[in-house]
């Protein structure tokens, strides 16, 4: 099992940057695929993020990263296995990036931007981008 905890959210202006962190406790961390997902305010009331959140970026155990089209070129995902932490560097932020951001982990996620494939989830960190 893995227990992720997100941090680093906040409020920024259009064009600004934020770096999210997700530190986990548990074993076999290096073997997990790690993903960042987000839910806008409307979907937060519809249920648990595993069911309906939007995939943002993911990184597998080999370090291969996958990005959703809306964030390509602006966001970068990275991991530090020694610190059991995954990061999401977000640049050129837009108001449409406003959402609750969640970190998730699973040992098997062949479609890494599909939220339904992840078992372990953090509680989220809010990102708000003003225009």
Tab-separated table of N, CA and C in Angstrom:
chain	number	residue	atom	x	y	z
A	1	UNK	N	0.832	-1.203	0.000
A	1	UNK	CA	0.000	0.000	0.000
A	1	UNK	C	0.861	1.244	0.000
A	2	UNK	N	0.279	2.308	-0.526
A	2	UNK	CA	0.973	3.589	-0.587
A	2	UNK	C	0.019	4.665	-0.119
A	3	UNK	N	0.535	5.646	0.619
A	3	UNK	CA	-0.286	6.717	1.150
A	3	UNK	C	0.292	8.056	0.687
A	4	UNK	N	-0.280	8.616	-0.361
A	4	UNK	CA	0.258	9.887	-0.892
A	4	UNK	C	-0.336	11.101	-0.179
A	5	UNK	N	0.467	12.141	-0.039
A	5	UNK	CA	0.012	13.404	0.544
A	5	UNK	C	0.517	14.554	-0.331
A	6	UNK	N	-0.411	15.344	-0.877
A	6	UNK	CA	-0.047	16.442	-1.764
A	6	UNK	C	0.239	17.727	-0.983
A	7	UNK	N	1.035	18.585	-1.591
A	7	UNK	CA	1.282	19.923	-1.048
A	7	UNK	C	1.703	20.837	-2.186
A	8	UNK	N	1.697	22.137	-1.915
A	8	UNK	CA	2.215	23.090	-2.884
A	8	UNK	C	1.174	23.879	-3.656
A	9	UNK	N	-0.098	23.579	-3.431
A	9	UNK	CA	-1.130	24.337	-4.116
A	9	UNK	C	-1.192	25.772	-3.619
A	10	UNK	N	-1.963	26.592	-4.332
A	10	UNK	CA	-2.111	27.975	-3.928
A	10	UNK	C	-2.795	28.783	-5.009
A	11	UNK	N	-2.737	30.084	-4.856
A	11	UNK	CA	-3.354	31.000	-5.817
A	11	UNK	C	-2.267	31.758	-6.554
A	12	UNK	N	-2.389	31.797	-7.880
A	12	UNK	CA	-1.427	32.521	-8.713
A	12	UNK	C	-2.177	33.276	-9.799
A	13	UNK	N	-1.504	34.200	-10.414
A	13	UNK	CA	-2.088	34.946	-11.523
A	13	UNK	C	-1.800	34.243	-12.849
A	14	UNK	N	-2.572	34.617	-13.849
A	14	UNK	CA	-2.394	34.092	-15.195
A	14	UNK	C	-0.924	34.208	-15.612
A	15	UNK	N	-0.376	33.099	-16.115
A	15	UNK	CA	1.011	33.089	-16.539
A	15	UNK	C	2.004	32.708	-15.464
A	16	UNK	N	1.525	32.547	-14.240
A	16	UNK	CA	2.413	32.216	-13.137
A	16	UNK	C	2.792	30.748	-13.086
A	17	UNK	N	3.553	30.389	-12.061
A	17	UNK	CA	4.044	29.020	-11.904
A	17	UNK	C	3.808	28.514	-10.487
A	18	UNK	N	3.657	27.220	-10.395
A	18	UNK	CA	3.561	26.525	-9.107
A	18	UNK	C	4.217	25.164	-9.262
A	19	UNK	N	4.747	24.654	-8.162
A	19	UNK	CA	5.235	23.283	-8.147
A	19	UNK	C	4.496	22.508	-7.073
A	20	UNK	N	3.832	21.454	-7.482
A	20	UNK	CA	3.149	20.570	-6.548
A	20	UNK	C	4.079	19.423	-6.174
A	21	UNK	N	3.956	18.986	-4.931
A	21	UNK	CA	4.713	17.840	-4.454
A	21	UNK	C	3.748	16.809	-3.892
A	22	UNK	N	4.142	15.573	-3.979
A	22	UNK	CA	3.351	14.494	-3.386
A	22	UNK	C	4.315	13.488	-2.774
A	23	UNK	N	4.345	13.478	-1.468
A	23	UNK	CA	5.217	12.559	-0.746
A	23	UNK	C	4.380	11.385	-0.249
A	24	UNK	N	4.932	10.194	-0.385
A	24	UNK	CA	4.174	9.007	-0.004
A	24	UNK	C	4.890	8.215	1.073
A	25	UNK	N	4.121	7.474	1.824
A	25	UNK	CA	4.667	6.467	2.718
A	25	UNK	C	4.213	5.111	2.205
A	26	UNK	N	5.033	4.114	2.439
A	26	UNK	CA	4.722	2.776	1.957
A	26	UNK	C	5.948	2.151	1.324
A	27	UNK	N	5.771	0.917	0.910
A	27	UNK	CA	6.884	0.146	0.353
A	27	UNK	C	6.814	0.068	-1.169
A	28	UNK	N	7.923	-0.309	-1.777
A	28	UNK	CA	8.005	-0.553	-3.224
A	28	UNK	C	7.693	0.689	-4.027
A	29	UNK	N	7.971	1.848	-3.471
A	29	UNK	CA	7.612	3.113	-4.118
A	29	UNK	C	8.126	3.187	-5.546
A	30	UNK	N	9.364	2.761	-5.773
A	30	UNK	CA	9.965	2.896	-7.107
A	30	UNK	C	9.233	2.071	-8.158
A	31	UNK	N	8.437	1.109	-7.746
A	31	UNK	CA	7.736	0.248	-8.690
A	31	UNK	C	6.401	0.823	-9.146
A	32	UNK	N	5.950	1.872	-8.507
A	32	UNK	CA	4.634	2.421	-8.790
A	32	UNK	C	4.644	3.385	-9.971
A	33	UNK	N	3.568	3.362	-10.712
A	33	UNK	CA	3.251	4.457	-11.623
A	33	UNK	C	2.545	5.537	-10.812
A	34	UNK	N	2.957	6.769	-11.014
A	34	UNK	CA	2.429	7.895	-10.246
A	34	UNK	C	1.751	8.873	-11.189
A	35	UNK	N	0.592	9.335	-10.794
A	35	UNK	CA	-0.141	10.240	-11.669
A	35	UNK	C	-0.641	11.467	-10.948
A	36	UNK	N	-0.800	12.541	-11.701
A	36	UNK	CA	-1.455	13.747	-11.209
A	36	UNK	C	-2.781	13.895	-11.955
A	37	UNK	N	-3.825	14.158	-11.202
A	37	UNK	CA	-5.162	14.311	-11.757
A	37	UNK	C	-5.779	15.586	-11.199
A	38	UNK	N	-6.833	16.054	-11.852
A	38	UNK	CA	-7.482	17.253	-11.336
A	38	UNK	C	-8.992	17.176	-11.544
A	39	UNK	N	-9.674	17.855	-10.623
A	39	UNK	CA	-11.126	17.975	-10.695
A	39	UNK	C	-11.477	19.430	-10.554
A	40	UNK	N	-12.272	19.959	-11.488
A	40	UNK	CA	-12.738	21.331	-11.298
A	40	UNK	C	-13.866	21.328	-10.254
A	41	UNK	N	-14.298	22.515	-9.904
A	41	UNK	CA	-15.245	22.634	-8.782
A	41	UNK	C	-16.529	21.871	-9.061
A	42	UNK	N	-16.966	21.873	-10.279
A	42	UNK	CA	-18.207	21.190	-10.603
A	42	UNK	C	-18.113	19.696	-10.374
A	43	UNK	N	-17.047	19.084	-10.786
A	43	UNK	CA	-16.905	17.636	-10.664
A	43	UNK	C	-16.569	17.206	-9.252
A	44	UNK	N	-16.076	18.109	-8.424
A	44	UNK	CA	-15.747	17.739	-7.051
A	44	UNK	C	-16.981	17.283	-6.295
A	45	UNK	N	-18.144	17.712	-6.726
A	45	UNK	CA	-19.369	17.325	-6.044
A	45	UNK	C	-19.961	16.043	-6.604
A	46	UNK	N	-19.322	15.506	-7.647
A	46	UNK	CA	-19.899	14.331	-8.296
A	46	UNK	C	-19.360	13.021	-7.757
A	47	UNK	N	-18.312	13.092	-6.964
A	47	UNK	CA	-17.813	11.832	-6.426
A	47	UNK	C	-16.316	11.806	-6.265
A	48	UNK	N	-15.861	10.668	-5.849
A	48	UNK	CA	-14.449	10.449	-5.575
A	48	UNK	C	-13.628	10.666	-6.831
A	49	UNK	N	-12.436	11.282	-6.687
A	49	UNK	CA	-11.641	11.613	-7.885
A	49	UNK	C	-11.286	10.432	-8.755
A	50	UNK	N	-11.198	9.247	-8.171
A	50	UNK	CA	-10.849	8.086	-8.986
A	50	UNK	C	-11.885	7.824	-10.071
A	51	UNK	N	-13.083	8.284	-9.829
A	51	UNK	CA	-14.159	7.992	-10.765
A	51	UNK	C	-14.194	8.957	-11.949
A	52	UNK	N	-13.844	10.220	-11.740
A	52	UNK	CA	-14.125	11.185	-12.806
A	52	UNK	C	-13.132	12.322	-12.919
A	53	UNK	N	-11.927	12.178	-12.421
A	53	UNK	CA	-10.981	13.274	-12.531
A	53	UNK	C	-10.233	13.218	-13.860
A	54	UNK	N	-9.701	14.354	-14.250
A	54	UNK	CA	-8.990	14.490	-15.517
A	54	UNK	C	-7.512	14.176	-15.320
A	55	UNK	N	-6.981	13.301	-16.122
A	55	UNK	CA	-5.560	12.999	-16.058
A	55	UNK	C	-4.733	14.165	-16.552
A	56	UNK	N	-3.700	14.509	-15.816
A	56	UNK	CA	-2.839	15.639	-16.169
A	56	UNK	C	-1.485	15.139	-16.655
A	57	UNK	N	-0.837	14.318	-15.824
A	57	UNK	CA	0.478	13.785	-16.154
A	57	UNK	C	0.717	12.541	-15.332
A	58	UNK	N	1.569	11.668	-15.845
A	58	UNK	CA	1.916	10.444	-15.126
A	58	UNK	C	3.348	10.074	-15.445
A	59	UNK	N	3.942	9.327	-14.518
A	59	UNK	CA	5.307	8.861	-14.732
A	59	UNK	C	5.397	7.435	-14.209
A	60	UNK	N	5.948	6.542	-15.019
A	60	UNK	CA	5.992	5.147	-14.606
A	60	UNK	C	7.302	4.823	-13.903
A	61	UNK	N	7.472	3.555	-13.558
A	61	UNK	CA	8.645	3.152	-12.792
A	61	UNK	C	9.944	3.330	-13.571
A	62	UNK	N	9.866	3.348	-14.879
A	62	UNK	CA	11.062	3.554	-15.708
A	62	UNK	C	11.367	5.030	-15.915
A	63	UNK	N	10.480	5.888	-15.425
A	63	UNK	CA	10.678	7.321	-15.601
A	63	UNK	C	10.071	7.886	-16.862
A	64	UNK	N	9.278	7.091	-17.558
A	64	UNK	CA	8.613	7.566	-18.765
A	64	UNK	C	7.407	8.417	-18.394
A	65	UNK	N	7.354	9.628	-18.925
A	65	UNK	CA	6.283	10.561	-18.600
A	65	UNK	C	5.241	10.616	-19.711
A	66	UNK	N	4.006	10.822	-19.286
A	66	UNK	CA	2.888	10.987	-20.208
A	66	UNK	C	2.139	12.247	-19.802
A	67	UNK	N	1.713	13.032	-20.792
A	67	UNK	CA	1.032	14.286	-20.502
A	67	UNK	C	-0.282	14.376	-21.271
A	68	UNK	N	-1.251	15.009	-20.636
A	68	UNK	CA	-2.488	15.324	-21.329
A	68	UNK	C	-2.219	16.492	-22.279
A	69	UNK	N	-2.932	16.525	-23.388
A	69	UNK	CA	-2.692	17.563	-24.395
A	69	UNK	C	-2.784	18.988	-23.850
A	70	UNK	N	-3.753	19.290	-22.966
A	70	UNK	CA	-3.870	20.684	-22.500
A	70	UNK	C	-2.666	21.204	-21.720
A	71	UNK	N	-1.811	20.296	-21.224
A	71	UNK	CA	-0.698	20.742	-20.383
A	71	UNK	C	0.660	20.504	-21.030
A	72	UNK	N	0.688	19.877	-22.189
A	72	UNK	CA	1.967	19.605	-22.849
A	72	UNK	C	2.726	20.901	-23.112
A	73	UNK	N	3.992	20.865	-22.771
A	73	UNK	CA	4.824	22.044	-22.967
A	73	UNK	C	4.775	23.038	-21.820
A	74	UNK	N	3.824	22.850	-20.914
A	74	UNK	CA	3.708	23.770	-19.774
A	74	UNK	C	3.994	23.080	-18.437
A	75	UNK	N	3.610	21.819	-18.315
A	75	UNK	CA	3.781	21.070	-17.066
A	75	UNK	C	4.880	20.026	-17.235
A	76	UNK	N	5.581	19.756	-16.138
A	76	UNK	CA	6.604	18.715	-16.134
A	76	UNK	C	6.450	17.870	-14.882
A	77	UNK	N	6.375	16.563	-15.081
A	77	UNK	CA	6.298	15.648	-13.954
A	77	UNK	C	7.670	15.014	-13.747
A	78	UNK	N	8.024	14.814	-12.492
A	78	UNK	CA	9.287	14.159	-12.171
A	78	UNK	C	9.123	13.411	-10.859
A	79	UNK	N	10.034	12.494	-10.598
A	79	UNK	CA	9.953	11.719	-9.362
A	79	UNK	C	11.328	11.577	-8.746
A	80	UNK	N	11.346	11.484	-7.428
A	80	UNK	CA	12.559	11.227	-6.656
A	80	UNK	C	12.248	10.022	-5.780
A	81	UNK	N	12.702	8.863	-6.202
A	81	UNK	CA	12.361	7.646	-5.471
A	81	UNK	C	12.980	7.611	-4.077
A	82	UNK	N	14.145	8.198	-3.927
A	82	UNK	CA	14.787	8.215	-2.606
A	82	UNK	C	13.951	9.005	-1.600
A	83	UNK	N	13.277	10.036	-2.086
A	83	UNK	CA	12.427	10.849	-1.206
A	83	UNK	C	10.966	10.415	-1.267
A	84	UNK	N	10.674	9.409	-2.094
A	84	UNK	CA	9.299	8.926	-2.259
A	84	UNK	C	8.377	10.097	-2.596
A	85	UNK	N	8.808	10.912	-3.523
A	85	UNK	CA	8.078	12.129	-3.864
A	85	UNK	C	7.980	12.279	-5.382
A	86	UNK	N	6.806	12.686	-5.836
A	86	UNK	CA	6.590	13.026	-7.238
A	86	UNK	C	6.223	14.509	-7.293
A	87	UNK	N	6.699	15.175	-8.325
A	87	UNK	CA	6.512	16.615	-8.459
A	87	UNK	C	5.742	16.924	-9.743
A	88	UNK	N	5.067	18.048	-9.708
A	88	UNK	CA	4.441	18.564	-10.919
A	88	UNK	C	4.789	20.050	-11.011
A	89	UNK	N	5.712	20.365	-11.914
A	89	UNK	CA	6.072	21.757	-12.158
A	89	UNK	C	5.085	22.318	-13.173
A	90	UNK	N	4.402	23.383	-12.808
A	90	UNK	CA	3.370	23.962	-13.671
A	90	UNK	C	3.761	25.385	-14.027
A	91	UNK	N	3.949	25.621	-15.304
A	91	UNK	CA	4.308	26.946	-15.810
A	91	UNK	C	3.207	27.475	-16.724
A	92	UNK	N	3.263	28.756	-16.984
A	92	UNK	CA	2.302	29.389	-17.891
A	92	UNK	C	0.867	29.018	-17.528
A	93	UNK	N	0.548	29.128	-16.265
A	93	UNK	CA	-0.765	28.702	-15.786
A	93	UNK	C	-1.886	29.571	-16.339
A	94	UNK	N	-3.024	28.924	-16.571
A	94	UNK	CA	-4.199	29.582	-17.131
A	94	UNK	C	-5.370	29.409	-16.167
A	95	UNK	N	-6.370	30.263	-16.257
A	95	UNK	CA	-7.543	30.096	-15.383
A	95	UNK	C	-8.181	28.713	-15.512
A	96	UNK	N	-8.142	28.128	-16.683
A	96	UNK	CA	-8.737	26.805	-16.859
A	96	UNK	C	-7.943	25.702	-16.170
A	97	UNK	N	-6.767	26.011	-15.646
A	97	UNK	CA	-6.023	25.045	-14.833
A	97	UNK	C	-6.522	25.015	-13.392
A	98	UNK	N	-7.409	25.923	-13.041
A	98	UNK	CA	-7.958	25.958	-11.690
A	98	UNK	C	-8.690	24.664	-11.381
A	99	UNK	N	-8.291	23.997	-10.299
A	99	UNK	CA	-8.878	22.704	-9.948
A	99	UNK	C	-8.269	22.218	-8.650
A	100	UNK	N	-8.863	21.175	-8.107
A	100	UNK	CA	-8.232	20.410	-7.035
A	100	UNK	C	-7.324	19.394	-7.721
A	101	UNK	N	-6.067	19.363	-7.331
A	101	UNK	CA	-5.098	18.457	-7.930
A	101	UNK	C	-4.827	17.294	-6.976
A	102	UNK	N	-4.909	16.099	-7.522
A	102	UNK	CA	-4.709	14.886	-6.743
A	102	UNK	C	-3.514	14.099	-7.270
A	103	UNK	N	-2.842	13.459	-6.336
A	103	UNK	CA	-1.768	12.538	-6.660
A	103	UNK	C	-2.311	11.123	-6.483
A	104	UNK	N	-1.946	10.220	-7.381
A	104	UNK	CA	-2.417	8.845	-7.300
A	104	UNK	C	-1.294	7.886	-7.657
A	105	UNK	N	-1.426	6.655	-7.203
A	105	UNK	CA	-0.384	5.661	-7.435
A	105	UNK	C	-0.990	4.287	-7.648
A	106	UNK	N	-0.331	3.516	-8.494
A	106	UNK	CA	-0.721	2.122	-8.679
A	106	UNK	C	0.450	1.354	-9.265
A	107	UNK	N	0.491	0.074	-8.973
A	107	UNK	CA	1.568	-0.762	-9.500
A	107	UNK	C	1.343	-1.110	-10.963
A	108	UNK	N	0.106	-1.013	-11.424
A	108	UNK	CA	-0.213	-1.380	-12.804
A	108	UNK	C	-1.188	-0.362	-13.363
A	109	UNK	N	-0.716	0.456	-14.288
A	109	UNK	CA	-1.563	1.484	-14.908
A	109	UNK	C	-1.176	1.612	-16.367
A	110	UNK	N	-1.603	0.675	-17.193
A	110	UNK	CA	-1.208	0.707	-18.605
A	110	UNK	C	-1.729	1.910	-19.383
A	111	UNK	N	-2.838	2.476	-18.899
A	111	UNK	CA	-3.339	3.729	-19.473
A	111	UNK	C	-3.171	4.791	-18.400
A	112	UNK	N	-2.020	5.392	-18.277
A	112	UNK	CA	-1.661	6.135	-17.071
A	112	UNK	C	-2.438	7.420	-16.822
A	113	UNK	N	-3.202	7.907	-17.786
A	113	UNK	CA	-4.004	9.104	-17.545
A	113	UNK	C	-5.463	8.769	-17.257
A	114	UNK	N	-5.755	7.515	-17.061
A	114	UNK	CA	-7.111	7.084	-16.706
A	114	UNK	C	-7.202	6.947	-15.191
A	115	UNK	N	-8.006	7.765	-14.573
A	115	UNK	CA	-8.074	7.796	-13.115
A	115	UNK	C	-8.551	6.470	-12.526
A	116	UNK	N	-9.391	5.766	-13.277
A	116	UNK	CA	-9.961	4.524	-12.754
A	116	UNK	C	-8.909	3.446	-12.528
A	117	UNK	N	-7.715	3.630	-13.073
A	117	UNK	CA	-6.675	2.614	-12.953
A	117	UNK	C	-5.856	2.741	-11.668
A	118	UNK	N	-6.118	3.767	-10.910
A	118	UNK	CA	-5.287	4.022	-9.739
A	118	UNK	C	-6.018	3.646	-8.459
A	119	UNK	N	-5.279	3.020	-7.559
A	119	UNK	CA	-5.855	2.554	-6.305
A	119	UNK	C	-5.633	3.526	-5.155
A	120	UNK	N	-4.463	4.134	-5.084
A	120	UNK	CA	-4.092	4.938	-3.914
A	120	UNK	C	-4.111	6.423	-4.280
A	121	UNK	N	-4.836	7.185	-3.468
A	121	UNK	CA	-5.065	8.594	-3.747
A	121	UNK	C	-4.774	9.461	-2.540
A	122	UNK	N	-4.265	10.666	-2.809
A	122	UNK	CA	-4.140	11.657	-1.760
A	122	UNK	C	-5.443	12.425	-1.605
A	123	UNK	N	-5.430	13.416	-0.728
A	123	UNK	CA	-6.635	14.205	-0.455
A	123	UNK	C	-6.750	15.438	-1.342
A	124	UNK	N	-5.697	15.760	-2.045
A	124	UNK	CA	-5.760	16.864	-2.987
A	124	UNK	C	-5.174	18.162	-2.454
A	125	UNK	N	-4.798	19.022	-3.390
A	125	UNK	CA	-4.329	20.372	-3.074
A	125	UNK	C	-4.908	21.320	-4.118
A	126	UNK	N	-5.450	22.442	-3.659
A	126	UNK	CA	-6.175	23.340	-4.544
A	126	UNK	C	-5.225	24.283	-5.279
A	127	UNK	N	-5.462	24.414	-6.571
A	127	UNK	CA	-4.747	25.385	-7.399
A	127	UNK	C	-5.772	26.341	-7.996
A	128	UNK	N	-5.554	27.625	-7.803
A	128	UNK	CA	-6.458	28.633	-8.332
A	128	UNK	C	-5.651	29.633	-9.155
A	129	UNK	N	-6.058	29.834	-10.402
A	129	UNK	CA	-5.378	30.753	-11.293
A	129	UNK	C	-6.340	31.871	-11.673
A	130	UNK	N	-5.966	33.077	-11.360
A	130	UNK	CA	-6.826	34.221	-11.660
A	130	UNK	C	-6.391	34.880	-12.963
A	131	UNK	N	-7.370	35.465	-13.637
A	131	UNK	CA	-7.084	36.105	-14.936
A	131	UNK	C	-6.684	37.558	-14.768
